[in-house]
mmCIF file of N, CA and C in Angstrom:
data_model
loop_
_atom_site.group_PDB
_atom_site.id
_atom_site.type_symbol
_atom_site.label_atom_id
_atom_site.label_comp_id
_atom_site.label_asym_id
_atom_site.label_seq_id
_atom_site.Cartn_x
_atom_site.Cartn_y
_atom_site.Cartn_z
ATOM 1 N N MET A 6 0.905 -1.158 0.155
ATOM 2 C CA MET A 6 0.057 0.003 0.012
ATOM 3 C C MET A 6 0.859 1.248 -0.117
ATOM 4 N N GLU A 7 0.555 2.142 -0.798
ATOM 5 C CA GLU A 7 1.407 3.203 -0.977
ATOM 6 C C GLU A 7 0.519 4.297 -0.244
ATOM 7 N N ILE A 8 1.407 5.421 0.430
ATOM 8 C CA ILE A 8 0.909 6.403 1.360
ATOM 9 C C ILE A 8 0.911 7.915 0.394
ATOM 10 N N LYS A 9 0.369 8.308 -0.061
ATOM 11 C CA LYS A 9 0.476 9.779 -0.730
ATOM 12 C C LYS A 9 0.549 11.011 0.127
ATOM 13 N N VAL A 10 1.868 11.774 0.483
ATOM 14 C CA VAL A 10 2.078 12.823 0.942
ATOM 15 C C VAL A 10 1.104 13.913 0.545
ATOM 16 N N LEU A 11 0.319 14.814 0.916
ATOM 17 C CA LEU A 11 -0.255 16.065 0.470
ATOM 18 C C LEU A 11 0.568 17.142 0.825
ATOM 19 N N ASP A 12 0.701 18.090 -0.442
ATOM 20 C CA ASP A 12 1.436 19.083 0.162
ATOM 21 C C ASP A 12 0.635 20.400 0.793
ATOM 22 N N ASP A 13 1.058 21.314 1.549
ATOM 23 C CA ASP A 13 0.094 22.146 2.208
ATOM 24 C C ASP A 13 -1.005 22.627 1.419
ATOM 25 N N SER A 14 -1.188 22.900 0.212
ATOM 26 C CA SER A 14 -1.802 23.656 -0.293
ATOM 27 C C SER A 14 -3.248 22.861 -0.641
ATOM 28 N N THR A 15 -2.790 21.495 -1.356
ATOM 29 C CA THR A 15 -3.808 20.432 -1.086
ATOM 30 C C THR A 15 -4.348 20.065 0.129
ATOM 31 N N LEU A 16 -3.799 20.125 0.891
ATOM 32 C CA LEU A 16 -4.324 19.482 2.136
ATOM 33 C C LEU A 16 -5.259 20.707 2.713
ATOM 34 N N SER A 17 -4.655 22.389 2.565
ATOM 35 C CA SER A 17 -5.672 23.259 3.019
ATOM 36 C C SER A 17 -6.949 23.423 2.078
ATOM 37 N N LYS A 18 -6.930 23.119 0.731
ATOM 38 C CA LYS A 18 -7.861 22.908 0.037
ATOM 39 C C LYS A 18 -8.956 21.641 0.376
ATOM 40 N N TYR A 19 -8.731 20.654 0.937
ATOM 41 C CA TYR A 19 -9.287 19.678 1.374
ATOM 42 C C TYR A 19 -10.096 20.036 2.681
ATOM 43 N N ILE A 20 -9.323 20.499 3.517
ATOM 44 C CA ILE A 20 -10.013 20.785 4.808
ATOM 45 C C ILE A 20 -11.129 22.071 4.165
ATOM 46 N N GLN A 21 -10.524 23.044 3.722
ATOM 47 C CA GLN A 21 -11.741 24.110 3.334
ATOM 48 C C GLN A 21 -12.905 23.504 2.469
ATOM 49 N N GLY A 22 -12.992 22.545 1.812
ATOM 50 C CA GLY A 22 -14.114 21.806 1.263
ATOM 51 C C GLY A 22 -14.881 21.123 2.152
ATOM 52 N N ARG A 23 -14.073 20.047 3.051
ATOM 53 C CA ARG A 23 -14.724 19.685 4.398
ATOM 54 C C ARG A 23 -15.826 20.529 5.046
ATOM 55 N N ILE A 24 -15.138 21.697 5.469
ATOM 56 C CA ILE A 24 -15.579 22.530 6.510
ATOM 57 C C ILE A 24 -16.924 23.217 5.698
ATOM 58 N N LYS A 25 -16.679 23.202 4.362
ATOM 59 C CA LYS A 25 -17.725 23.861 3.524
ATOM 60 C C LYS A 25 -18.941 23.176 3.732
ATOM 61 N N ASP A 26 -18.721 21.915 3.535
ATOM 62 C CA ASP A 26 -19.456 20.676 3.129
ATOM 63 C C ASP A 26 -20.593 20.431 4.759
ATOM 64 N N LEU A 27 -19.716 20.861 5.624
ATOM 65 C CA LEU A 27 -20.143 20.601 7.053
ATOM 66 C C LEU A 27 -21.157 21.941 7.497
ATOM 67 N N ASN A 28 -20.967 23.129 6.877
ATOM 68 C CA ASN A 28 -21.540 24.182 7.121
ATOM 69 C C ASN A 28 -22.779 24.184 6.182
ATOM 70 N N MET A 29 -22.550 23.684 5.135
ATOM 71 C CA MET A 29 -24.073 23.622 4.303
ATOM 72 C C MET A 29 -24.859 22.647 5.077
ATOM 73 N N LYS A 30 -24.576 21.539 5.467
ATOM 74 C CA LYS A 30 -25.483 20.464 6.470
ATOM 75 C C LYS A 30 -26.013 21.134 7.692
ATOM 76 N N SER A 31 -25.063 21.959 8.285
ATOM 77 C CA SER A 31 -25.631 22.752 9.423
ATOM 78 C C SER A 31 -26.627 23.728 8.634
ATOM 79 N N THR A 32 -26.465 24.366 7.907
ATOM 80 C CA THR A 32 -26.925 25.489 7.542
ATOM 81 C C THR A 32 -28.516 24.785 6.991
ATOM 82 N N GLN A 33 -28.490 24.052 6.012
ATOM 83 C CA GLN A 33 -29.454 23.481 5.771
ATOM 84 C C GLN A 33 -30.661 22.894 6.827
ATOM 85 N N LYS A 34 -29.877 22.327 8.001
ATOM 86 C CA LYS A 34 -30.996 21.741 9.177
ATOM 87 C C LYS A 34 -31.369 22.861 9.817
ATOM 88 N N ASP A 35 -30.637 23.897 10.105
ATOM 89 C CA ASP A 35 -31.186 25.314 10.489
ATOM 90 C C ASP A 35 -32.085 25.782 9.976
ATOM 91 N N TYR A 36 -32.185 25.969 8.454
ATOM 92 C CA TYR A 36 -33.222 26.233 7.682
ATOM 93 C C TYR A 36 -34.427 25.730 7.867
ATOM 94 N N THR A 37 -34.382 24.445 7.686
ATOM 95 C CA THR A 37 -35.399 23.296 7.955
ATOM 96 C C THR A 37 -36.042 23.580 9.105
ATOM 97 N N ARG A 38 -35.165 23.594 10.332
ATOM 98 C CA ARG A 38 -35.952 23.912 11.857
ATOM 99 C C ARG A 38 -36.456 25.150 11.607
ATOM 100 N N TYR A 39 -35.939 26.243 10.851
ATOM 101 C CA TYR A 39 -36.317 27.645 11.100
ATOM 102 C C TYR A 39 -37.814 27.474 10.451
ATOM 103 N N ARG A 40 -38.239 26.767 9.220
ATOM 104 C CA ARG A 40 -39.346 26.723 8.237
ATOM 105 C C ARG A 40 -40.047 26.107 9.123
ATOM 106 N N ILE A 41 -40.032 25.053 9.960
ATOM 107 C CA ILE A 41 -41.191 24.339 10.769
ATOM 108 C C ILE A 41 -41.463 24.971 11.570
ATOM 109 N N GLU A 42 -40.732 25.800 12.479
ATOM 110 C CA GLU A 42 -41.076 26.487 13.525
ATOM 111 C C GLU A 42 -41.673 27.773 13.148
ATOM 112 N N ARG A 43 -41.449 28.208 11.906
ATOM 113 C CA ARG A 43 -42.415 29.450 11.319
ATOM 114 C C ARG A 43 -43.814 28.958 10.924
ATOM 115 N N ALA A 44 -43.826 27.666 10.582
ATOM 116 C CA ALA A 44 -44.968 26.840 10.432
ATOM 117 C C ALA A 44 -46.027 26.877 11.456
ATOM 118 N N TRP A 45 -45.556 26.391 12.675
ATOM 119 C CA TRP A 45 -46.422 26.531 14.130
ATOM 120 C C TRP A 45 -46.635 27.835 14.473
ATOM 121 N N LYS A 46 -45.727 28.801 14.598
ATOM 122 C CA LYS A 46 -45.828 29.763 14.544
ATOM 123 C C LYS A 46 -47.046 30.824 13.896
ATOM 124 N N THR A 47 -46.853 30.677 12.620
ATOM 125 C CA THR A 47 -48.153 31.116 11.657
ATOM 126 C C THR A 47 -49.423 30.357 11.831
ATOM 127 N N PHE A 48 -49.454 29.112 12.375
ATOM 128 C CA PHE A 48 -50.735 28.492 12.580
ATOM 129 C C PHE A 48 -50.970 29.155 13.670
ATOM 130 N N GLU A 49 -50.129 29.320 14.953
ATOM 131 C CA GLU A 49 -51.176 29.843 16.201
ATOM 132 C C GLU A 49 -51.575 31.426 15.625
ATOM 133 N N ASP A 50 -50.851 32.084 14.846
ATOM 134 C CA ASP A 50 -51.287 33.569 14.209
ATOM 135 C C ASP A 50 -52.852 33.221 13.889
ATOM 136 N N ALA A 51 -52.707 32.403 13.058
ATOM 137 C CA ALA A 51 -54.156 32.006 12.326
ATOM 138 C C ALA A 51 -55.264 32.136 13.062
ATOM 139 N N LYS A 52 -55.102 31.017 14.369
ATOM 140 C CA LYS A 52 -55.880 30.946 15.353
ATOM 141 C C LYS A 52 -56.154 32.096 16.029
ATOM 142 N N SER A 53 -55.405 32.876 16.515
ATOM 143 C CA SER A 53 -55.885 34.287 17.063
ATOM 144 C C SER A 53 -56.422 35.056 15.965
ATOM 145 N N LEU A 54 -56.181 35.295 14.791
ATOM 146 C CA LEU A 54 -56.909 35.688 13.787
ATOM 147 C C LEU A 54 -58.337 35.256 13.812
ATOM 148 N N ALA A 55 -58.688 34.202 13.651
ATOM 149 C CA ALA A 55 -59.591 33.753 13.976
ATOM 150 C C ALA A 55 -60.724 33.985 15.047
ATOM 151 N N GLU A 56 -59.799 33.898 16.167
ATOM 152 C CA GLU A 56 -60.709 34.592 17.467
ATOM 153 C C GLU A 56 -61.326 35.896 17.537
ATOM 154 N N LEU A 57 -60.530 36.512 16.371
ATOM 155 C CA LEU A 57 -60.518 37.946 16.530
ATOM 156 C C LEU A 57 -61.842 38.226 14.971
ATOM 157 N N LYS A 58 -61.970 37.254 14.487
ATOM 158 C CA LYS A 58 -63.223 36.978 13.488
ATOM 159 C C LYS A 58 -62.621 37.773 12.475
ATOM 160 N N SER A 59 -61.394 37.561 12.215
ATOM 161 C CA SER A 59 -60.560 38.295 10.852
ATOM 162 C C SER A 59 -60.527 37.268 9.951
ATOM 163 N N TRP A 60 -61.730 36.463 9.424
ATOM 164 C CA TRP A 60 -61.321 35.227 8.510
ATOM 165 C C TRP A 60 -60.494 35.430 7.316
ATOM 166 N N ASN A 61 -60.267 36.501 6.221
ATOM 167 C CA ASN A 61 -59.353 36.863 5.466
ATOM 168 C C ASN A 61 -58.048 36.593 6.009
ATOM 169 N N SER A 62 -57.841 37.242 6.949
ATOM 170 C CA SER A 62 -56.211 37.098 7.363
ATOM 171 C C SER A 62 -56.001 35.680 8.169
ATOM 172 N N SER A 63 -56.936 35.340 8.604
ATOM 173 C CA SER A 63 -56.885 33.752 9.372
ATOM 174 C C SER A 63 -56.505 32.778 8.197
ATOM 175 N N MET A 64 -57.672 32.636 6.887
ATOM 176 C CA MET A 64 -57.219 31.831 6.020
ATOM 177 C C MET A 64 -55.883 32.093 5.245
ATOM 178 N N ASN A 65 -55.296 33.228 4.920
ATOM 179 C CA ASN A 65 -53.912 33.828 4.600
ATOM 180 C C ASN A 65 -53.119 32.621 5.537
ATOM 181 N N ARG A 66 -53.294 33.190 6.935
ATOM 182 C CA ARG A 66 -52.027 32.400 7.728
ATOM 183 C C ARG A 66 -52.320 31.183 7.737
ATOM 184 N N LEU A 67 -53.293 30.530 7.823
ATOM 185 C CA LEU A 67 -53.444 29.003 7.065
ATOM 186 C C LEU A 67 -52.741 28.460 6.147
ATOM 187 N N TYR A 68 -52.945 29.112 5.292
ATOM 188 C CA TYR A 68 -52.148 28.970 3.687
ATOM 189 C C TYR A 68 -50.576 28.900 4.070
ATOM 190 N N TYR A 69 -50.390 30.119 4.839
ATOM 191 C CA TYR A 69 -48.670 30.210 4.810
ATOM 192 C C TYR A 69 -47.977 28.916 5.614
ATOM 193 N N ALA A 70 -49.202 28.779 6.747
ATOM 194 C CA ALA A 70 -48.295 27.679 7.732
ATOM 195 C C ALA A 70 -48.277 26.275 6.910
ATOM 196 N N CYS A 71 -48.860 26.174 6.252
ATOM 197 C CA CYS A 71 -48.936 24.829 5.417
ATOM 198 C C CYS A 71 -47.602 25.146 4.680
ATOM 199 N N PHE A 72 -47.757 26.351 3.972
ATOM 200 C CA PHE A 72 -46.633 26.526 2.917
ATOM 201 C C PHE A 72 -45.169 26.325 3.577
ATOM 202 N N TYR A 73 -45.361 27.070 4.631
ATOM 203 C CA TYR A 73 -43.696 26.975 5.512
ATOM 204 C C TYR A 73 -43.262 25.217 5.661
ATOM 205 N N ALA A 74 -44.256 24.510 6.181
ATOM 206 C CA ALA A 74 -44.132 23.456 6.624
ATOM 207 C C ALA A 74 -43.881 22.437 5.250
ATOM 208 N N VAL A 75 -44.178 22.911 4.253
ATOM 209 C CA VAL A 75 -43.984 22.172 2.690
ATOM 210 C C VAL A 75 -42.536 22.939 2.669
ATOM 211 N N LEU A 76 -42.545 23.822 2.727
ATOM 212 C CA LEU A 76 -40.759 24.241 2.361
ATOM 213 C C LEU A 76 -39.876 23.758 3.351
ATOM 214 N N ALA A 77 -40.223 23.415 4.875
ATOM 215 C CA ALA A 77 -39.232 22.622 5.452
ATOM 216 C C ALA A 77 -38.813 21.126 4.855
ATOM 217 N N LEU A 78 -40.233 20.631 4.747
ATOM 218 C CA LEU A 78 -39.876 19.363 4.233
ATOM 219 C C LEU A 78 -39.103 19.283 2.821
ATOM 220 N N PHE A 79 -39.387 20.259 1.858
ATOM 221 C CA PHE A 79 -38.356 20.603 0.714
ATOM 222 C C PHE A 79 -37.067 20.596 1.121
ATOM 223 N N SER A 80 -36.630 21.304 2.176
ATOM 224 C CA SER A 80 -35.423 21.500 2.453
ATOM 225 C C SER A 80 -34.727 20.301 2.823
ATOM 226 N N LYS A 81 -35.552 19.448 3.801
ATOM 227 C CA LYS A 81 -34.747 18.272 4.032
ATOM 228 C C LYS A 81 -34.391 17.567 2.712
ATOM 229 N N TYR A 82 -35.017 17.407 1.893
ATOM 230 C CA TYR A 82 -35.049 16.538 0.668
ATOM 231 C C TYR A 82 -34.367 17.214 -0.332
ATOM 232 N N GLN A 83 -33.844 18.256 0.171
ATOM 233 C CA GLN A 83 -33.554 19.428 -1.373
ATOM 234 C C GLN A 83 -34.138 19.486 -2.464
ATOM 235 N N ILE A 84 -35.538 19.512 -2.299
ATOM 236 C CA ILE A 84 -36.195 19.861 -3.629
ATOM 237 C C ILE A 84 -36.580 21.562 -3.629
ATOM 238 N N ASN A 85 -36.454 21.777 -4.801
ATOM 239 C CA ASN A 85 -36.693 23.461 -4.698
ATOM 240 C C ASN A 85 -37.570 23.855 -5.708
ATOM 241 N N SER A 86 -38.359 24.765 -5.103
ATOM 242 C CA SER A 86 -39.791 25.433 -5.619
ATOM 243 C C SER A 86 -39.244 27.156 -5.615
ATOM 244 N N HIS A 87 -39.477 27.619 -6.634
ATOM 245 C CA HIS A 87 -39.636 28.937 -6.670
ATOM 246 C C HIS A 87 -41.053 29.723 -6.341
ATOM 247 N N THR A 88 -42.076 29.169 -6.837
ATOM 248 C CA THR A 88 -43.324 29.540 -6.848
ATOM 249 C C THR A 88 -44.261 28.684 -5.971
ATOM 250 N N HIS A 89 -45.357 29.463 -5.263
ATOM 251 C CA HIS A 89 -46.326 28.911 -4.706
ATOM 252 C C HIS A 89 -47.195 27.546 -5.425
ATOM 253 N N SER A 90 -47.196 28.177 -6.659
ATOM 254 C CA SER A 90 -47.764 26.610 -7.483
ATOM 255 C C SER A 90 -46.784 25.741 -7.847
ATOM 256 N N GLY A 91 -45.551 26.101 -7.905
ATOM 257 C CA GLY A 91 -44.348 25.276 -8.067
ATOM 258 C C GLY A 91 -44.484 24.284 -6.668
ATOM 259 N N ALA A 92 -44.740 24.733 -5.567
ATOM 260 C CA ALA A 92 -44.542 23.921 -4.202
ATOM 261 C C ALA A 92 -45.809 23.099 -4.367
ATOM 262 N N LYS A 93 -46.756 23.335 -4.701
ATOM 263 C CA LYS A 93 -48.207 22.383 -4.893
ATOM 264 C C LYS A 93 -48.091 21.535 -5.953
ATOM 265 N N THR A 94 -47.151 21.868 -6.814
ATOM 266 C CA THR A 94 -46.581 20.581 -7.648
ATOM 267 C C THR A 94 -45.975 19.821 -7.483
ATOM 268 N N GLN A 95 -44.732 20.121 -6.723
ATOM 269 C CA GLN A 95 -43.736 19.387 -5.999
ATOM 270 C C GLN A 95 -44.048 18.615 -4.949
ATOM 271 N N LEU A 96 -45.111 19.125 -4.163
ATOM 272 C CA LEU A 96 -45.453 18.302 -3.086
ATOM 273 C C LEU A 96 -46.203 17.057 -3.666
ATOM 274 N N SER A 97 -47.412 17.456 -4.306
ATOM 275 C CA SER A 97 -48.048 16.188 -5.067
ATOM 276 C C SER A 97 -46.938 15.315 -5.887
ATOM 277 N N LEU A 98 -46.353 15.579 -6.782
ATOM 278 C CA LEU A 98 -45.401 14.997 -7.480
ATOM 279 C C LEU A 98 -44.263 13.603 -6.778
ATOM 280 N N HIS A 99 -43.644 14.400 -5.477
ATOM 281 C CA HIS A 99 -42.746 13.830 -4.819
ATOM 282 C C HIS A 99 -43.365 13.403 -3.317
ATOM 283 N N PHE A 100 -44.429 13.539 -2.924
ATOM 284 C CA PHE A 100 -44.758 13.430 -1.591
ATOM 285 C C PHE A 100 -46.380 12.790 -1.454
ATOM 286 N N VAL A 101 -47.337 13.149 -2.122
ATOM 287 C CA VAL A 101 -48.465 12.599 -2.310
ATOM 288 C C VAL A 101 -48.765 11.537 -3.370
ATOM 289 N N LYS A 102 -48.310 11.871 -4.548
ATOM 290 C CA LYS A 102 -48.432 10.228 -5.548
ATOM 291 C C LYS A 102 -47.299 9.376 -5.116
ATOM 292 N N THR A 103 -46.472 9.425 -4.318
ATOM 293 C CA THR A 103 -45.673 8.581 -3.966
ATOM 294 C C THR A 103 -45.995 7.687 -2.680
ATOM 295 N N GLY A 104 -47.225 8.247 -2.112
ATOM 296 C CA GLY A 104 -47.488 7.726 -0.746
ATOM 297 C C GLY A 104 -46.775 8.515 0.478
ATOM 298 N N ASN A 105 -45.831 8.795 0.104
ATOM 299 C CA ASN A 105 -45.094 9.390 1.711
ATOM 300 C C ASN A 105 -46.153 10.176 2.164
ATOM 301 N N LEU A 106 -46.859 11.016 1.462
ATOM 302 C CA LEU A 106 -48.188 11.802 2.572
ATOM 303 C C LEU A 106 -49.584 11.278 2.248
ATOM 304 N N GLU A 107 -50.306 11.568 2.943
ATOM 305 C CA GLU A 107 -51.775 11.454 2.678
ATOM 306 C C GLU A 107 -52.350 12.108 1.627
ATOM 307 N N LYS A 108 -53.334 11.522 0.629
ATOM 308 C CA LYS A 108 -53.903 12.319 -0.304
ATOM 309 C C LYS A 108 -54.749 13.489 0.490
ATOM 310 N N GLU A 109 -55.400 13.161 1.527
ATOM 311 C CA GLU A 109 -55.810 14.130 2.205
ATOM 312 C C GLU A 109 -55.293 15.585 2.429
ATOM 313 N N PHE A 110 -53.950 15.591 2.533
ATOM 314 C CA PHE A 110 -52.989 16.450 3.033
ATOM 315 C C PHE A 110 -53.065 17.369 1.612
ATOM 316 N N GLY A 111 -52.629 16.364 0.524
ATOM 317 C CA GLY A 111 -52.462 17.144 -0.520
ATOM 318 C C GLY A 111 -53.852 18.139 -1.050
ATOM 319 N N MET A 112 -54.835 17.170 -0.791
ATOM 320 C CA MET A 112 -56.261 18.058 -1.067
ATOM 321 C C MET A 112 -56.150 19.549 -0.312
ATOM 322 N N LEU A 113 -55.942 19.379 1.130
ATOM 323 C CA LEU A 113 -56.077 19.910 2.218
ATOM 324 C C LEU A 113 -55.345 21.019 1.248
ATOM 325 N N TYR A 114 -54.221 21.108 1.126
ATOM 326 C CA TYR A 114 -53.102 22.287 0.611
ATOM 327 C C TYR A 114 -53.720 22.843 -0.798
ATOM 328 N N GLY A 115 -54.344 22.001 -1.451
ATOM 329 C CA GLY A 115 -54.788 22.495 -2.842
ATOM 330 C C GLY A 115 -55.964 23.417 -2.407
ATOM 331 N N ASP A 116 -56.919 22.880 -1.251
ATOM 332 C CA ASP A 116 -57.877 23.985 -0.770
ATOM 333 C C ASP A 116 -57.489 25.285 -0.412
ATOM 334 N N LEU A 117 -56.281 25.353 0.438
ATOM 335 C CA LEU A 117 -55.691 26.560 1.118
ATOM 336 C C LEU A 117 -55.237 27.146 -0.001
ATOM 337 N N PHE A 118 -54.660 26.301 -0.966
ATOM 338 C CA PHE A 118 -53.834 27.372 -2.118
ATOM 339 C C PHE A 118 -55.315 28.017 -2.843
ATOM 340 N N ASP A 119 -56.339 27.385 -3.074
ATOM 341 C CA ASP A 119 -57.099 27.854 -4.342
ATOM 342 C C ASP A 119 -58.004 29.206 -3.293
ATOM 343 N N LEU A 120 -58.394 28.738 -1.721
ATOM 344 C CA LEU A 120 -58.933 29.698 -1.006
ATOM 345 C C LEU A 120 -58.224 30.913 -0.737
ATOM 346 N N ARG A 121 -56.786 31.114 -0.819
ATOM 347 C CA ARG A 121 -56.321 32.121 -0.553
ATOM 348 C C ARG A 121 -56.003 32.902 -1.496
ATOM 349 N N GLN A 122 -56.405 32.638 -2.794
ATOM 350 C CA GLN A 122 -56.172 33.165 -4.407
ATOM 351 C C GLN A 122 -58.106 33.678 -4.451
ATOM 352 N N LYS A 123 -58.752 33.412 -3.810
ATOM 353 C CA LYS A 123 -60.118 33.824 -3.940
ATOM 354 C C LYS A 123 -60.679 35.018 -2.638
ATOM 355 N N VAL A 124 -61.403 35.747 -3.188
ATOM 356 C CA VAL A 124 -62.034 36.523 -2.108
ATOM 357 C C VAL A 124 -63.644 35.859 -1.756
ATOM 358 N N ILE A 125 -63.736 35.368 -0.856
ATOM 359 C CA ILE A 125 -65.176 34.662 -0.433
ATOM 360 C C ILE A 125 -65.992 35.840 -0.010
ATOM 361 N N ALA A 126 -66.851 36.215 -0.207
ATOM 362 C CA ALA A 126 -67.740 37.252 0.133
ATOM 363 C C ALA A 126 -68.726 37.061 1.369
ATOM 364 N N GLN A 127 -69.045 35.790 1.400
ATOM 365 C CA GLN A 127 -70.048 35.459 2.843
ATOM 366 C C GLN A 127 -68.783 35.109 3.789
ATOM 367 N N ARG A 128 -69.264 35.998 5.080
ATOM 368 C CA ARG A 128 -68.284 35.353 5.988
ATOM 369 C C ARG A 128 -68.521 34.420 6.613
ATOM 370 N N SER A 129 -69.916 33.864 6.717
ATOM 371 C CA SER A 129 -70.366 32.792 7.610
ATOM 372 C C SER A 129 -69.719 31.127 6.719
ATOM 373 N N THR A 130 -69.571 31.438 5.334
ATOM 374 C CA THR A 130 -68.909 30.502 4.492
ATOM 375 C C THR A 130 -67.330 30.480 4.966
ATOM 376 N N LEU A 131 -66.864 31.570 4.925
ATOM 377 C CA LEU A 131 -65.622 31.734 5.202
ATOM 378 C C LEU A 131 -64.934 31.010 6.676
ATOM 379 N N ASN A 132 -65.731 31.489 7.453
ATOM 380 C CA ASN A 132 -65.647 31.077 9.006
ATOM 381 C C ASN A 132 -66.091 29.342 8.786
ATOM 382 N N ALA A 133 -66.972 28.866 8.216
ATOM 383 C CA ALA A 133 -66.970 27.365 8.127
ATOM 384 C C ALA A 133 -65.577 26.912 7.498
ATOM 385 N N HIS A 134 -65.329 27.445 6.569
ATOM 386 C CA HIS A 134 -63.930 26.759 5.826
ATOM 387 C C HIS A 134 -62.744 26.863 7.000
ATOM 388 N N VAL A 135 -62.681 28.248 7.263
ATOM 389 C CA VAL A 135 -61.718 27.952 8.550
ATOM 390 C C VAL A 135 -61.906 27.062 9.756
ATOM 391 N N SER A 136 -63.018 27.130 10.592
ATOM 392 C CA SER A 136 -63.140 25.959 11.442
ATOM 393 C C SER A 136 -62.782 24.824 11.114
ATOM 394 N N THR A 137 -63.154 24.040 9.744
ATOM 395 C CA THR A 137 -63.044 22.816 9.521
ATOM 396 C C THR A 137 -61.396 22.721 9.440
ATOM 397 N N LEU A 138 -60.901 23.619 8.690
ATOM 398 C CA LEU A 138 -59.404 23.536 8.337
ATOM 399 C C LEU A 138 -58.802 23.467 9.513
ATOM 400 N N TYR A 139 -58.964 24.300 10.537
ATOM 401 C CA TYR A 139 -58.052 23.781 11.946
ATOM 402 C C TYR A 139 -58.287 22.800 12.200
ATOM 403 N N ALA A 140 -59.423 21.743 12.193
ATOM 404 C CA ALA A 140 -59.201 20.606 12.471
ATOM 405 C C ALA A 140 -58.812 19.658 11.968
ATOM 406 N N HIS A 141 -58.240 19.835 10.858
ATOM 407 C CA HIS A 141 -57.501 19.144 9.819
ATOM 408 C C HIS A 141 -56.005 19.464 9.504
ATOM 409 N N LEU A 142 -55.759 20.573 9.762
ATOM 410 C CA LEU A 142 -54.441 21.195 9.337
ATOM 411 C C LEU A 142 -53.459 20.801 10.593
ATOM 412 N N SER A 143 -53.714 20.861 11.770
ATOM 413 C CA SER A 143 -52.666 20.618 12.716
ATOM 414 C C SER A 143 -52.468 18.899 12.873
ATOM 415 N N PRO A 144 -53.092 18.294 12.529
ATOM 416 C CA PRO A 144 -52.134 16.977 12.546
ATOM 417 C C PRO A 144 -50.938 16.785 11.147
ATOM 418 N N HIS A 145 -51.565 17.313 10.259
ATOM 419 C CA HIS A 145 -50.840 17.353 9.054
ATOM 420 C C HIS A 145 -49.578 18.014 9.027
ATOM 421 N N ILE A 146 -49.401 19.333 10.130
ATOM 422 C CA ILE A 146 -48.360 19.671 10.318
ATOM 423 C C ILE A 146 -47.436 18.898 11.109
ATOM 424 N N SER A 147 -47.946 18.309 11.953
ATOM 425 C CA SER A 147 -47.284 17.582 12.905
ATOM 426 C C SER A 147 -46.771 16.470 11.939
ATOM 427 N N ASN A 148 -47.413 15.668 11.030
ATOM 428 C CA ASN A 148 -47.251 14.741 10.290
ATOM 429 C C ASN A 148 -45.800 15.016 9.337
ATOM 430 N N LEU A 149 -45.715 16.347 8.611
ATOM 431 C CA LEU A 149 -44.698 16.870 8.166
ATOM 432 C C LEU A 149 -43.499 16.947 9.220
ATOM 433 N N SER A 150 -43.867 17.474 10.068
ATOM 434 C CA SER A 150 -42.631 17.509 11.146
ATOM 435 C C SER A 150 -42.103 16.308 11.408
ATOM 436 N N ALA A 151 -42.738 15.285 11.487
ATOM 437 C CA ALA A 151 -42.461 13.993 11.542
ATOM 438 C C ALA A 151 -41.203 13.255 10.612
ATOM 439 N N HIS A 152 -41.547 13.908 9.240
ATOM 440 C CA HIS A 152 -40.953 13.442 8.195
ATOM 441 C C HIS A 152 -39.286 14.200 8.355
ATOM 442 N N ILE A 153 -39.031 15.415 8.733
ATOM 443 C CA ILE A 153 -38.215 16.284 8.704
ATOM 444 C C ILE A 153 -37.293 16.072 9.897
#
């Protein structure tokens, strides 16, 4: 067996590369953790807004709670999405269609995506949507957290 001796320049480049790899992994974990924490904080904000009967704002926060949880999941698996529509597509492609996440979550995320883009005139209708979504969303964010 031959042992190769590295010169200082080659050794320095190797060490710098390894440090960069370790920093990237740490940064990715930090970003993933930040996104899931942001999802839960935004979910709590949505509940507070609903208590104030601010239905449009609450619906918006529910969507973003879900969106941030999805971004955390994407971060862990190094999946990129540059748009909200792209996130919806990537979630379906990589997690829902493969059976890694329940179809119910994919449909819920799609509903939130659609509702976020619509203005619902009847407050009672929006109130019913928000109440139903709370009951369904919390376990799904927990499920996403378990994948991270």
